Amino acid sequence: LTNESAFDIGIFANYFLPDFQEFLKDRYGDISVLNQKWQTNFSSFYTMYYVRKWCGTDSPGDYDTFLYNEKVFTEWHAWMAGIIREYLPDVMINAKPMNYLDLEQNPYWKIGKGADIAKFDTFSDLAGCDAYTYESYSEPADRDSMMMKMMWYDFLHTLTGKPVNNSEDHIIAEGDTEYSKRMRKLVYADLWQGAVHGRAISSVWNHSTHDYHNIYDTDDTNNYLLTTRPDCMEAIAYAGLDLSKNRDVLEEISKTKP
């Protein structure tokens, strides 16, 4: 439904303000209760306005705004999903939020931008995402590491109980200049471990050559091109073959509770 799902009601603040006021009225009931929580002095719900710091999480006003932002974004997705199901009832539906697990990674995407995974689950057939790993230059606990990517798959699969669909699977970093034998092993490990951790579908990301002039330009994203890495292409093929051969075992693993 959406790519790198993100939304901010602040972009259309005047449009959403009346509905936001009704949302807060339903939530608090009395303006005095809101004023006490927000540390404000609005005379009514219909005179209040947004009280928010950019991607902040340190005030009730921020939190209420995030909740409303998620509500609007989820309802919009559900509306689109309903139309699609009306005409194509057999098509599987999902959105594609980014793989950020906490605020330290990227508050812009995770908290401030409306993509609540639990709410997205209400209209989705798959646990969709856009997840990446830049393992060749990451430490294990870094947000770009393979461990964090596998934790993301675990999170999605456990929360929703649905197959994970990574429809933009970044397995090599843009501009990565490492062409060692290790890269082949990393590519294979990413695809194999992803299946162990609940990812059922992977659409491996690859840039188009026509966008770039020099495929070996270290300042560009061309080093990501799988067409310059035949050993990694072979690893993808072997991973697909091994995943197919071990499909039954992997399915049992995905159903096993921790």
Phi, psi and omega in degrees: 000317180220153180255130182048059192306120179202145181203146178224116181297340180298337178294329180237049189303314183295325180292317186272346186303313179302319179290324177297321178297319177294321177301316180289326177297317177294326184284319187253332178079314183231134183297333179294328178292316177298315181300322179295318180289316185275348186061049180234181180221044178294143180280336178200170177295336185269003173247354181283163179216179182294132172238099191207139171262148184300114179057023178282162179222021189252018178212153176301327178297318176301312185298316179296322178295319177298317180298317180292319178302316178295320179299312180298314183293320179293316180296324178295316177298315181298323177298314178297316181299322179297319179295316180298316181293333178296321183258333181228072187296340183266356181281132178278137189241140169200164172256179186228069177288161181280161184267074175244123185267337184210171183294328182295332180288302181193092181297332180304319183269318192284307187258318188280357192236019164082357184270084177270116187297320181296322179285324177298331181298335184292339180241003187256147172265336179232156174271088186280155177193168170238099186239149185219162169217134176244059191297332187296337178227030181246149169276159185306324184268359179293153181292341180269001188279163178294325179300317180293325178294318179293324175298323178296316177299316178301316180299309181298312184293320180290319183292318187260334185072014183247156177300139179273131179244103175268097185269009169212075189272102179274112182250350174223140183288145173299132178080007180291121184262007180279124179239033182278172177296337180299328183297322178299317180294322179294318179298313179298314182298320179301311183289320180291309181296326177302318179294321178298327184264016170107355178282121183263331184229134177227125171250099187293131184280135177213130180286160179268136183294333186289348180280348189228156182265322184232110186290351178249017179289114184290344179267003183243183180267007188292336180293348176286339186305120178290340178291346175261005184229074182299330178293325178287324174299320177296320179298321178297317179297314179295321178298316178299319179295314181292324178294321178295317181294330184252026184302314184296318180295316180295324178294321177295321178299318182294337181268350183278129179284146179302000000 
